[in-house]
Amino acid sequence: MEMRFRIFRYDPKVDREPVYRNYLVSAEPEERILDCLNRIRWEQDGTLSYRMSCGHGVCGSDGMRINGRCALACQKLVKDYLGSEVVVEPLPFFKVLKDLVVDVDGFLSGVMYFRPYLISSAAPPPRERSQSPEERKKVEEVIRCILCACCTGSCPVMAENEQYVGPAALVWAYRTIFDSRDDLKLERLEAVNSQKGVWACVNHLECTRACPKEIPVTKCINTLKREIEKHRSGKP
Amino acid sequence: MVFKHDIVVVGAGLAGLRAALEAANSGEVALISKVYPTRSHSGAAQGGIAAALGNEEPDSWEWHMYDTVKGGDYLTDQDVAEILARDAPRAVYELEHWGVPFNRTAEGKIAQRAFGGHTREFGKGPVKRACYAADRSGRVMMDTLYFEAVRRGVRIYSEFQMLDLIMVAGRVAGIVVYELATGEVHCFHSRIVLLSTGGFGKVFRTTSNCFANTGDGVYLAYRSGIPLEDMEFVQFHPTGIYGLGVLISEAARGEGGILRNGSGEAFMERYAPTIKDLAPRDMVSRAIHMEILQGRGIDGRDFVHLDLTHLGEKRLRERLSDISSFVRIYLGIDPARDPIPVRPTCHYMMGGIPTDLDGRVLDAHHRPVPGLFAAGECACLSLHGANRLGCNSLLDLVVFGRRAGEAMATSLGELEWEDLPRNAQDPAVSRMKRVLDRREGDRAGVIRASLQKTMTENCSVFRREGSLEKALTEIRRLMDQYRRVKVDNRGKRFNADLLEALELESLLGLAEVIVVSAKARQESRGAHYREDFPERDDGGWLKHTLVRKTGEDPEVFFKSVRITRFEPKARTY
Ligand SMILES: Cc1cc2nc3c(=O)[nH]c(=O)nc-3n(C[C@H](O)[C@H](O)[C@H](O)COP(=O)(O)OP(=O)(O)OC[C@H]3O[C@@H](n4cnc5c(N)ncnc54)[C@H](O)[C@@H]3O)c2cc1C
């Protein structure tokens, strides 16, 4: 069948302003939107730029806005858009480098800001550290994050609060805070206890809707808020 | 521009990251990757990493070593397998100490599960040896190592693509790279280059590999005169999602999943009576093809079913959640209720750049090339022999990535800086310019599709002289056609059109080496199955294939296999 695509095109080094260009692609209902973009680039217009790699929702390269929703182009199928035009745009709130390619360096530094690695002062045992399945379960959902930035691109707060690190960075903070092997829980909680951190979130829930890995992002942020309050009231 | 670093690591998958971490304290390390590091394909690894921890049931490194050798159909160099199996527990504990969130047993130890070809007591039955984090094992390992590398100050150059290896009189002087964001060509001047550019499944049409897996590092080594080893051994994973090739990890069968043919029969019982669905991949892939060829595919078609319906929703959610979601998204079915249509998909390259035990790249005379190292899937340590066992690759990356890192750190004391030749980037720049200036010709996509078609039809799970000859003729025709490859995009920024055209040269060159090697080997061993030579022939062929580029046709030669503990025996499961 024929699918109509309207794609955001912009090279800030050359163009005065973005334009939308139209393409007609023949595609099967089970094909991915990414397959359509590839067909456009391979067969019609090699100047189109976007990122992609694994093609099945693991590497996190192809986060973009498809008909108004942030998603991975490799996880959305043609049949989800039958009968409508497909409008493809870069992730909102990110600086466009070219077409659908955005600058993710700031996003990654946001994640890095909360030191997303295990910190433990005790010398490790000769074997593995012990961790019960219940303790491990606390991070089961957040370890699915693939840093695709769909949550951050969807969050309305990003438009209002320039300081906000965004939901993905908090998911990474959550991951270390609730890892029973990490030493720095209190310090880490203090780090997210700010307007830059958890208190910027006002429960729009857009991140949770967008997350291609079905991480309950908003719930995680609220859990962090509760954990901060618990410690504040002295009843951890 | 010229960037100067003691060590340049090309490729930020697990092999490159692990090596960079090891060398980071000894010199200035640059890590270069054509995709953002955490987008590397190591992140797609689902099933786990093998180590005889014995957390769930008794296990020993000797059994692991034996399985690796037998899995490799005795082409494995056994000293390499011994290092791997002995070092595995340390390597896994190290990952845990860095924070990898492995699943846990009730006593709080790292959980383990069964995997293809991993057995207890030298083949008596399956053993739980794979350590895992649900079915996201590679991803969490990559994230952990990446952030650790950033923390330790490894200099990372994301979206920099290597175009050339700079060699001066047989020594390494650096690399030439293309910066995706600007279209600029730079030189990296270094004393050491480590190639860790991963596999090249994109030579085939249906593959579990990512778009970035085009084998650039392997091809550039080959073009510089380094021979390539055991390239005929291409692993087809039995269970790719039908049509797409997206992988359903062997963990699905490790957890109890069963392959069924058109009449619902659990056919692996016929092919591998002892370990059935957990037989090594080459055997299972052949079995699936046999079922299909004999008309026992589902409804007589070209796929079979992977049945997980008896595993229960809880187990699917806790241990196989990613693959459950792939199946839901791409096939619209629920694995707890419906069987999954699967067929073999190109998965892993056993062959690659020959190295010694410490990642030093070996030239045609088996001597180390000063300053040049390789690790990971692009390297061939002769560890996986003729067929890799599941969960042994992630282990290979961290065990031998670390060893390469250590050896690089030591070598820094001995290696001088080579002068960077003037205009080292010129050959790459003019190659690019020729492509950019061409107005008439064919798009890369068209040539690539023909290459993938011929490789899939003629050089997959079953091969014979005629099919290989056909593939070779077609590849050479495509190489001719490639001389007139053209692009639409003449821009400087994020020009994937141009880069894919350049990558196609790697794919074509490597396809030729695969076919030449497969034609040379007149026996069947591991993943290399010749219908015209269906038996393994230890008398004639217990040796490694090497292929070297010459002015004319590639030259084929051989080297012996190192056997230390396990004499070759018939391989039954
Ligand atoms: C779907 C899937 C599941 C798997 N599951 C398992 C498993 O459960 N257990 C297991 O042991 N193995 C598994 N494997 C195999 C294993 O994951 C791979 O063999 C391994 O990850 C390869 O790692 P690597 O570091 O060598 O390369 P990769 O992780 O592929 O990284 C290659 C790097 O090289 C870079 N690169 C390539 N070319 C260039 C260039 N020209 N310039 C600059 N950079 C370049 C890329 O950007 C990337 O950073 C799986 C493989 C697949 C495909």
GROMACS .gro file of N, CA and C in nm, chain A residues 11-13 30 32 34 38 41-49 51-61 74-75 77 79 97-98 101 103-105 108 111-112 116-119 124-133 136-137 139-140 143-148 172 175 179 181 213-214, chain B residues 35-36 38-41 43-44 46 53 55 93 96-110 133-134 136 139-140 143-144 146-148 150-151 159 208-212 244 246-247 317-318 321-322 325-326 328-332 443 445 448 488-489 493-497 500:
model
  420
   11ASP      N    1   1.863   2.188   0.775
   11ASP     CA    2   2.007   2.189   0.802
   11ASP      C    3   2.041   2.329   0.851
   12PRO      N    4   2.056   2.346   0.981
   12PRO     CA    5   2.074   2.481   1.035
   12PRO      C    6   2.197   2.553   0.979
   13LYS      N    7   2.289   2.478   0.923
   13LYS     CA    8   2.408   2.543   0.866
   13LYS      C    9   2.378   2.604   0.728
   30GLU      N   10   0.296  -0.468   0.807
   30GLU     CA   11   0.380  -0.514   0.919
   30GLU      C   12   0.518  -0.448   0.920
   32ARG      N   13   0.813  -0.164   0.957
   32ARG     CA   14   0.839  -0.059   1.054
   32ARG      C   15   0.841   0.077   0.986
   34LEU      N   16   1.065   0.276   1.042
   34LEU     CA   17   1.205   0.285   1.004
   34LEU      C   18   1.230   0.228   0.864
   38ASN      N   19   1.402   0.429   0.560
   38ASN     CA   20   1.514   0.373   0.484
   38ASN      C   21   1.482   0.370   0.335
   41ARG      N   22   1.520   0.706   0.195
   41ARG     CA   23   1.660   0.748   0.180
   41ARG      C   24   1.732   0.668   0.071
   42TRP      N   25   1.703   0.537   0.066
   42TRP     CA   26   1.775   0.453  -0.031
   42TRP      C   27   1.724   0.470  -0.173
   43GLU      N   28   1.594   0.498  -0.185
   43GLU     CA   29   1.538   0.495  -0.321
   43GLU      C   30   1.497   0.631  -0.375
   44GLN      N   31   1.466   0.727  -0.283
   44GLN     CA   32   1.413   0.853  -0.335
   44GLN      C   33   1.500   0.973  -0.305
   45ASP      N   34   1.546   0.984  -0.181
   45ASP     CA   35   1.610   1.108  -0.141
   45ASP      C   36   1.721   1.080  -0.039
   46GLY      N   37   1.841   1.065  -0.090
   46GLY     CA   38   1.955   1.031  -0.005
   46GLY      C   39   1.997   1.143   0.088
   47THR      N   40   1.933   1.259   0.078
   47THR     CA   41   1.977   1.371   0.163
   47THR      C   42   1.911   1.368   0.301
   48LEU      N   43   1.814   1.278   0.320
   48LEU     CA   44   1.746   1.273   0.449
   48LEU      C   45   1.839   1.215   0.557
   49SER      N   46   1.843   1.282   0.674
   49SER     CA   47   1.929   1.233   0.783
   49SER      C   48   1.848   1.194   0.906
   51ARG      N   49   1.911   0.899   1.271
   51ARG     CA   50   1.998   0.796   1.328
   51ARG      C   51   1.921   0.665   1.337
   52MET      N   52   1.993   0.555   1.325
   52MET     CA   53   1.932   0.424   1.346
   52MET      C   54   2.046   0.326   1.365
   53SER      N   55   2.019   0.217   1.435
   53SER     CA   56   2.119   0.111   1.427
   53SER      C   57   2.059  -0.028   1.441
   54CYS      N   58   2.010  -0.065   1.561
   54CYS     CA   59   1.973  -0.207   1.577
   54CYS      C   60   1.844  -0.242   1.504
   55GLY      N   61   1.753  -0.145   1.490
   55GLY     CA   62   1.629  -0.172   1.418
   55GLY      C   63   1.525  -0.249   1.497
   56HIS      N   64   1.549  -0.276   1.627
   56HIS     CA   65   1.443  -0.344   1.702
   56HIS      C   66   1.431  -0.297   1.847
   57GLY      N   67   1.454  -0.167   1.865
   57GLY     CA   68   1.421  -0.110   1.996
   57GLY      C   69   1.516  -0.147   2.108
   58VAL      N   70   1.644  -0.161   2.076
   58VAL     CA   71   1.739  -0.191   2.182
   58VAL      C   72   1.848  -0.085   2.193
   59CYS      N   73   1.889  -0.030   2.079
   59CYS     CA   74   2.003   0.064   2.084
   59CYS      C   75   1.958   0.206   2.120
   60GLY      N   76   1.834   0.241   2.087
   60GLY     CA   77   1.782   0.372   2.127
   60GLY      C   78   1.821   0.487   2.034
   61SER      N   79   1.865   0.456   1.912
   61SER     CA   80   1.911   0.563   1.821
   61SER      C   81   1.797   0.642   1.758
   74CYS      N   82   1.170   0.230   1.480
   74CYS     CA   83   1.179   0.086   1.455
   74CYS      C   84   1.077   0.007   1.534
   75GLN      N   85   1.003   0.074   1.623
   75GLN     CA   86   0.902   0.002   1.702
   75GLN      C   87   0.761   0.034   1.658
   77LEU      N   88   0.480   0.039   1.363
   77LEU     CA   89   0.454  -0.030   1.238
   77LEU      C   90   0.360   0.052   1.150
   79LYS      N   91   0.103  -0.039   1.003
   79LYS     CA   92  -0.039  -0.062   1.028
   79LYS      C   93  -0.096   0.024   1.141
   97LEU      N   94   2.035   1.905   1.475
   97LEU     CA   95   2.163   1.911   1.405
   97LEU      C   96   2.141   1.901   1.255
   98LYS      N   97   2.056   1.806   1.218
   98LYS     CA   98   2.009   1.801   1.078
   98LYS      C   99   1.887   1.711   1.071
  101VAL      N  100   1.803   1.436   1.319
  101VAL     CA  101   1.918   1.414   1.409
  101VAL      C  102   1.927   1.530   1.507
  103ASP      N  103   2.089   1.697   1.892
  103ASP     CA  104   2.206   1.699   1.978
  103ASP      C  105   2.170   1.632   2.111
  104VAL      N  106   2.232   1.518   2.141
  104VAL     CA  107   2.199   1.447   2.266
  104VAL      C  108   2.307   1.464   2.372
  105ASP      N  109   2.407   1.546   2.346
  105ASP     CA  110   2.515   1.559   2.443
  105ASP      C  111   2.466   1.613   2.577
  108LEU      N  112   2.285   1.344   2.765
  108LEU     CA  113   2.374   1.247   2.828
  108LEU      C  114   2.447   1.308   2.948
  111VAL      N  115   2.228   1.279   3.244
  111VAL     CA  116   2.232   1.146   3.305
  111VAL      C  117   2.361   1.133   3.387
  112MET      N  118   2.469   1.181   3.330
  112MET     CA  119   2.600   1.171   3.395
  112MET      C  120   2.605   1.251   3.526
  116PRO      N  121   2.583   0.789   3.723
  116PRO     CA  122   2.506   0.666   3.701
  116PRO      C  123   2.592   0.540   3.707
  117TYR      N  124   2.677   0.533   3.807
  117TYR     CA  125   2.759   0.413   3.824
  117TYR      C  126   2.761   0.378   3.971
  118LEU      N  127   2.787   0.253   3.997
  118LEU     CA  128   2.783   0.204   4.134
  118LEU      C  129   2.898   0.261   4.215
  119ILE      N  130   2.867   0.313   4.334
  119ILE     CA  131   2.974   0.361   4.421
  119ILE      C  132   2.966   0.284   4.552
  124PRO      N  133   3.540  -0.515   4.725
  124PRO     CA  134   3.446  -0.620   4.685
  124PRO      C  135   3.493  -0.757   4.735
  125PRO      N  136   3.397  -0.845   4.764
  125PRO     CA  137   3.433  -0.980   4.806
  125PRO      C  138   3.497  -1.056   4.691
  126PRO      N  139   3.559  -1.172   4.721
  126PRO     CA  140   3.620  -1.248   4.611
  126PRO      C  141   3.518  -1.298   4.509
  127ARG      N  142   3.395  -1.322   4.555
  127ARG     CA  143   3.291  -1.363   4.460
  127ARG      C  144   3.198  -1.245   4.435
  128GLU      N  145   3.073  -1.273   4.397
  128GLU     CA  146   2.980  -1.162   4.377
  128GLU      C  147   2.935  -1.106   4.511
  129ARG      N  148   2.891  -0.979   4.508
  129ARG     CA  149   2.824  -0.926   4.626
  129ARG      C  150   2.689  -0.995   4.636
  130SER      N  151   2.642  -1.008   4.757
  130SER     CA  152   2.511  -1.070   4.774
  130SER      C  153   2.401  -0.967   4.749
  131GLN      N  154   2.295  -1.010   4.684
  131GLN     CA  155   2.179  -0.924   4.666
  131GLN      C  156   2.059  -1.017   4.654
  132SER      N  157   1.956  -0.993   4.732
  132SER     CA  158   1.842  -1.085   4.728
  132SER      C  159   1.758  -1.055   4.604
  133PRO      N  160   1.682  -1.155   4.558
  133PRO     CA  161   1.594  -1.129   4.443
  133PRO      C  162   1.499  -1.012   4.469
  136ARG      N  163   1.693  -0.697   4.416
  136ARG     CA  164   1.719  -0.683   4.272
  136ARG      C  165   1.593  -0.637   4.197
  137LYS      N  166   1.478  -0.685   4.247
  137LYS     CA  167   1.352  -0.654   4.180
  137LYS      C  168   1.324  -0.503   4.176
  139VAL      N  169   1.506  -0.270   4.092
  139VAL     CA  170   1.558  -0.202   3.973
  139VAL      C  171   1.517  -0.272   3.842
  140GLU      N  172   1.437  -0.376   3.856
  140GLU     CA  173   1.403  -0.457   3.738
  140GLU      C  174   1.349  -0.373   3.622
  143ILE      N  175   1.616  -0.080   3.470
  143ILE     CA  176   1.733  -0.121   3.390
  143ILE      C  177   1.696  -0.142   3.244
  144ARG      N  178   1.568  -0.125   3.211
  144ARG     CA  179   1.530  -0.136   3.070
  144ARG      C  180   1.565  -0.011   2.989
  145CYS      N  181   1.604   0.098   3.059
  145CYS     CA  182   1.626   0.225   2.987
  145CYS      C  183   1.734   0.208   2.881
  146ILE      N  184   1.706   0.259   2.761
  146ILE     CA  185   1.802   0.251   2.650
  146ILE      C  186   1.849   0.390   2.607
  147LEU      N  187   1.823   0.492   2.690
  147LEU     CA  188   1.872   0.627   2.664
  147LEU      C  189   1.826   0.682   2.528
  148CYS      N  190   1.703   0.651   2.491
  148CYS     CA  191   1.653   0.696   2.360
  148CYS      C  192   1.602   0.838   2.365
  172TRP      N  193   1.786   0.708   3.578
  172TRP     CA  194   1.921   0.659   3.608
  172TRP      C  195   1.959   0.683   3.753
  175ARG      N  196   1.802   0.420   3.954
  175ARG     CA  197   1.872   0.292   3.939
  175ARG      C  198   1.984   0.275   4.043
  179ASP      N  199   1.966   0.056   4.424
  179ASP     CA  200   2.053  -0.061   4.411
  179ASP      C  201   2.113  -0.088   4.549
  181ARG      N  202   2.344  -0.242   4.646
  181ARG     CA  203   2.490  -0.253   4.654
  181ARG      C  204   2.558  -0.117   4.661
  213LYS      N  205   1.014   0.127   2.629
  213LYS     CA  206   1.047   0.007   2.706
  213LYS      C  207   0.950  -0.011   2.823
  214GLU      N  208   0.842   0.065   2.820
  214GLU     CA  209   0.737   0.053   2.922
  214GLU      C  210   0.788   0.065   3.065
  271VAL      N  211   2.876   0.500   1.596
  271VAL     CA  212   2.749   0.532   1.662
  271VAL      C  213   2.782   0.575   1.806
  272TYR      N  214   2.687   0.636   1.874
  272TYR     CA  215   2.710   0.667   2.016
  272TYR      C  216   2.742   0.535   2.086
  274THR      N  217   2.677   0.369   2.352
  274THR     CA  218   2.575   0.278   2.405
  274THR      C  219   2.479   0.229   2.297
  275ARG      N  220   2.498   0.274   2.173
  275ARG     CA  221   2.416   0.221   2.063
  275ARG      C  222   2.486   0.102   1.997
  276SER      N  223   2.604   0.067   2.044
  276SER     CA  224   2.680  -0.043   1.983
  276SER      C  225   2.603  -0.173   1.997
  277HIS      N  226   2.636  -0.268   1.907
  277HIS     CA  227   2.550  -0.385   1.901
  277HIS      C  228   2.567  -0.483   2.017
  279GLY      N  229   2.495  -0.415   2.291
  279GLY     CA  230   2.374  -0.388   2.367
  279GLY      C  231   2.256  -0.475   2.327
  280ALA      N  232   2.265  -0.540   2.212
  280ALA     CA  233   2.154  -0.625   2.168
  280ALA      C  234   2.163  -0.766   2.227
  282GLN      N  235   2.119  -1.067   2.439
  282GLN     CA  236   2.004  -1.091   2.526
  282GLN      C  237   2.035  -1.194   2.634
  289LEU      N  238   3.028  -2.073   3.743
  289LEU     CA  239   3.022  -2.027   3.883
  289LEU      C  240   2.967  -2.137   3.972
  291ASN      N  241   2.660  -2.166   4.063
  291ASN     CA  242   2.565  -2.108   4.158
  291ASN      C  243   2.434  -2.184   4.168
  329TYR      N  244   3.250  -1.185   3.805
  329TYR     CA  245   3.248  -1.115   3.935
  329TYR      C  246   3.288  -0.969   3.918
  332GLU      N  247   3.001  -0.778   3.801
  332GLU     CA  248   2.908  -0.758   3.913
  332GLU      C  249   2.961  -0.646   4.004
  333HIS      N  250   3.089  -0.647   4.030
  333HIS     CA  251   3.145  -0.544   4.119
  333HIS      C  252   3.132  -0.405   4.058
  334TRP      N  253   3.136  -0.398   3.927
  334TRP     CA  254   3.116  -0.267   3.862
  334TRP      C  255   2.970  -0.226   3.861
  335GLY      N  256   2.881  -0.319   3.895
  335GLY     CA  257   2.741  -0.279   3.909
  335GLY      C  258   2.643  -0.345   3.813
  336VAL      N  259   2.686  -0.438   3.730
  336VAL     CA  260   2.592  -0.501   3.638
  336VAL      C  261   2.480  -0.569   3.719
  337PRO      N  262   2.355  -0.535   3.688
  337PRO     CA  263   2.242  -0.587   3.769
  337PRO      C  264   2.197  -0.727   3.725
  338PHE      N  265   2.279  -0.826   3.755
  338PHE     CA  266   2.243  -0.964   3.721
  338PHE      C  267   2.118  -1.009   3.798
  339ASN      N  268   2.042  -1.099   3.739
  339ASN     CA  269   1.935  -1.165   3.815
  339ASN      C  270   1.999  -1.247   3.927
  340ARG      N  271   1.920  -1.278   4.031
  340ARG     CA  272   1.977  -1.342   4.149
  340ARG      C  273   1.905  -1.471   4.185
  341THR      N  274   1.978  -1.561   4.250
  341THR     CA  275   1.916  -1.682   4.306
  341THR      C  276   1.855  -1.645   4.441
  342ALA      N  277   1.778  -1.738   4.496
  342ALA     CA  278   1.715  -1.712   4.626
  342ALA      C  279   1.820  -1.681   4.733
  343GLU      N  280   1.942  -1.737   4.722
  343GLU     CA  281   2.047  -1.707   4.823
  343GLU      C  282   2.123  -1.579   4.792
  344GLY      N  283   2.082  -1.508   4.689
  344GLY     CA  284   2.147  -1.380   4.662
  344GLY      C  285   2.269  -1.390   4.572
  345LYS      N  286   2.289  -1.507   4.510
  345LYS     CA  287   2.400  -1.519   4.416
  345LYS      C  288   2.352  -1.483   4.275
  346ILE      N  289   2.448  -1.471   4.182
  346ILE     CA  290   2.412  -1.446   4.042
  346ILE      C  291   2.336  -1.567   3.989
  369ALA      N  292   2.098  -1.090   3.294
  369ALA     CA  293   2.010  -0.987   3.348
  369ALA      C  294   1.889  -0.988   3.257
  370ALA      N  295   1.785  -1.058   3.298
  370ALA     CA  296   1.666  -1.084   3.214
  370ALA      C  297   1.713  -1.121   3.074
  372ARG      N  298   1.835  -0.881   2.874
  372ARG     CA  299   1.899  -0.754   2.840
  372ARG      C  300   2.043  -0.756   2.886
  375ARG      N  301   2.300  -0.518   2.708
  375ARG     CA  302   2.269  -0.377   2.727
  375ARG      C  303   2.316  -0.326   2.864
  376VAL      N  304   2.286  -0.401   2.968
  376VAL     CA  305   2.324  -0.352   3.101
  376VAL      C  306   2.476  -0.359   3.122
  379ASP      N  307   2.606  -0.043   2.930
  379ASP     CA  308   2.580   0.080   3.003
  379ASP      C  309   2.679   0.093   3.119
  380THR      N  310   2.697  -0.018   3.190
  380THR     CA  311   2.785  -0.015   3.307
  380THR      C  312   2.927   0.021   3.265
  382TYR      N  313   3.029   0.163   2.988
  382TYR     CA  314   3.038   0.295   2.924
  382TYR      C  315   3.050   0.405   3.031
  383PHE      N  316   2.961   0.401   3.130
  383PHE     CA  317   2.966   0.506   3.231
  383PHE      C  318   3.095   0.496   3.313
  384GLU      N  319   3.143   0.374   3.331
  384GLU     CA  320   3.270   0.355   3.400
  384GLU      C  321   3.384   0.420   3.318
  386VAL      N  322   3.356   0.670   3.102
  386VAL     CA  323   3.344   0.816   3.111
  386VAL      C  324   3.400   0.864   3.245
  387ARG      N  325   3.365   0.791   3.349
  387ARG     CA  326   3.410   0.825   3.483
  387ARG      C  327   3.562   0.825   3.492
  395GLU      N  328   3.033   0.920   1.690
  395GLU     CA  329   3.000   0.950   1.551
  395GLU      C  330   3.123   0.995   1.474
  444SER      N  331   2.051  -1.085   1.256
  444SER     CA  332   2.021  -1.027   1.387
  444SER      C  333   2.110  -0.906   1.413
  445ASN      N  334   2.199  -0.876   1.320
  445ASN     CA  335   2.295  -0.769   1.340
  445ASN      C  336   2.235  -0.632   1.309
  446CYS      N  337   2.301  -0.528   1.361
  446CYS     CA  338   2.254  -0.392   1.339
  446CYS      C  339   2.310  -0.337   1.208
  447PHE      N  340   2.259  -0.220   1.170
  447PHE     CA  341   2.304  -0.158   1.046
  447PHE      C  342   2.451  -0.121   1.050
  448ALA      N  343   2.504  -0.097   1.171
  448ALA     CA  344   2.644  -0.054   1.181
  448ALA      C  345   2.741  -0.171   1.162
  480LEU      N  346   1.185  -1.100   0.968
  480LEU     CA  347   1.261  -0.986   1.017
  480LEU      C  348   1.404  -1.019   1.052
  482VAL      N  349   1.502  -1.052   1.353
  482VAL     CA  350   1.527  -1.009   1.491
  482VAL      C  351   1.538  -1.133   1.578
  483LEU      N  352   1.635  -1.130   1.668
  483LEU     CA  353   1.668  -1.251   1.741
  483LEU      C  354   1.571  -1.285   1.854
  553ARG      N  355   0.778  -1.283   3.184
  553ARG     CA  356   0.792  -1.144   3.226
  553ARG      C  357   0.927  -1.121   3.295
  554GLU      N  358   0.967  -1.214   3.381
  554GLU     CA  359   1.088  -1.192   3.461
  554GLU      C  360   1.216  -1.221   3.385
  557SER      N  361   1.150  -1.081   2.899
  557SER     CA  362   1.051  -0.976   2.874
  557SER      C  363   1.076  -0.901   2.744
  558ASP      N  364   1.203  -0.877   2.710
  558ASP     CA  365   1.230  -0.805   2.586
  558ASP      C  366   1.183  -0.885   2.465
  561SER      N  367   0.826  -0.876   2.423
  561SER     CA  368   0.775  -0.751   2.365
  561SER      C  369   0.807  -0.744   2.216
  562PHE      N  370   0.922  -0.796   2.173
  562PHE     CA  371   0.950  -0.797   2.027
  562PHE      C  372   0.839  -0.872   1.954
  564ARG      N  373   0.536  -0.936   2.051
  564ARG     CA  374   0.408  -0.862   2.054
  564ARG      C  375   0.410  -0.748   1.951
  565ILE      N  376   0.521  -0.673   1.949
  565ILE     CA  377   0.525  -0.556   1.861
  565ILE      C  378   0.530  -0.598   1.714
  566TYR      N  379   0.621  -0.688   1.680
  566TYR     CA  380   0.645  -0.714   1.538
  566TYR      C  381   0.552  -0.820   1.478
  567LEU      N  382   0.501  -0.909   1.561
  567LEU     CA  383   0.414  -1.014   1.507
  567LEU      C  384   0.272  -1.001   1.556
  568GLY      N  385   0.253  -0.917   1.656
  568GLY     CA  386   0.118  -0.900   1.710
  568GLY      C  387   0.067  -1.024   1.781
  679ARG      N  388   2.301   0.340  -0.717
  679ARG     CA  389   2.298   0.367  -0.573
  679ARG      C  390   2.354   0.248  -0.496
  681GLY      N  391   2.247   0.118  -0.228
  681GLY     CA  392   2.141   0.029  -0.180
  681GLY      C  393   2.110  -0.084  -0.278
  684ARG      N  394   2.404  -0.332  -0.269
  684ARG     CA  395   2.402  -0.403  -0.141
  684ARG      C  396   2.293  -0.510  -0.140
  724ASP      N  397   2.321   1.045  -0.370
  724ASP     CA  398   2.236   1.162  -0.391
  724ASP      C  399   2.284   1.280  -0.308
  725ASN      N  400   2.339   1.244  -0.194
  725ASN     CA  401   2.366   1.345  -0.093
  725ASN      C  402   2.510   1.392  -0.106
  729ARG      N  403   2.697   1.712   0.626
  729ARG     CA  404   2.656   1.682   0.762
  729ARG      C  405   2.563   1.562   0.767
  730PHE      N  406   2.596   1.466   0.854
  730PHE     CA  407   2.518   1.343   0.871
  730PHE      C  408   2.480   1.281   0.738
  731ASN      N  409   2.582   1.261   0.657
  731ASN     CA  410   2.559   1.208   0.523
  731ASN      C  411   2.568   1.055   0.523
  732ALA      N  412   2.462   0.991   0.568
  732ALA     CA  413   2.461   0.845   0.575
  732ALA      C  414   2.467   0.784   0.436
  733ASP      N  415   2.415   0.856   0.339
  733ASP     CA  416   2.418   0.811   0.200
  733ASP      C  417   2.563   0.782   0.158
  736GLU      N  418   2.727   0.492   0.384
  736GLU     CA  419   2.682   0.358   0.345
  736GLU      C  420   2.748   0.314   0.215
   0.00000   0.00000   0.00000
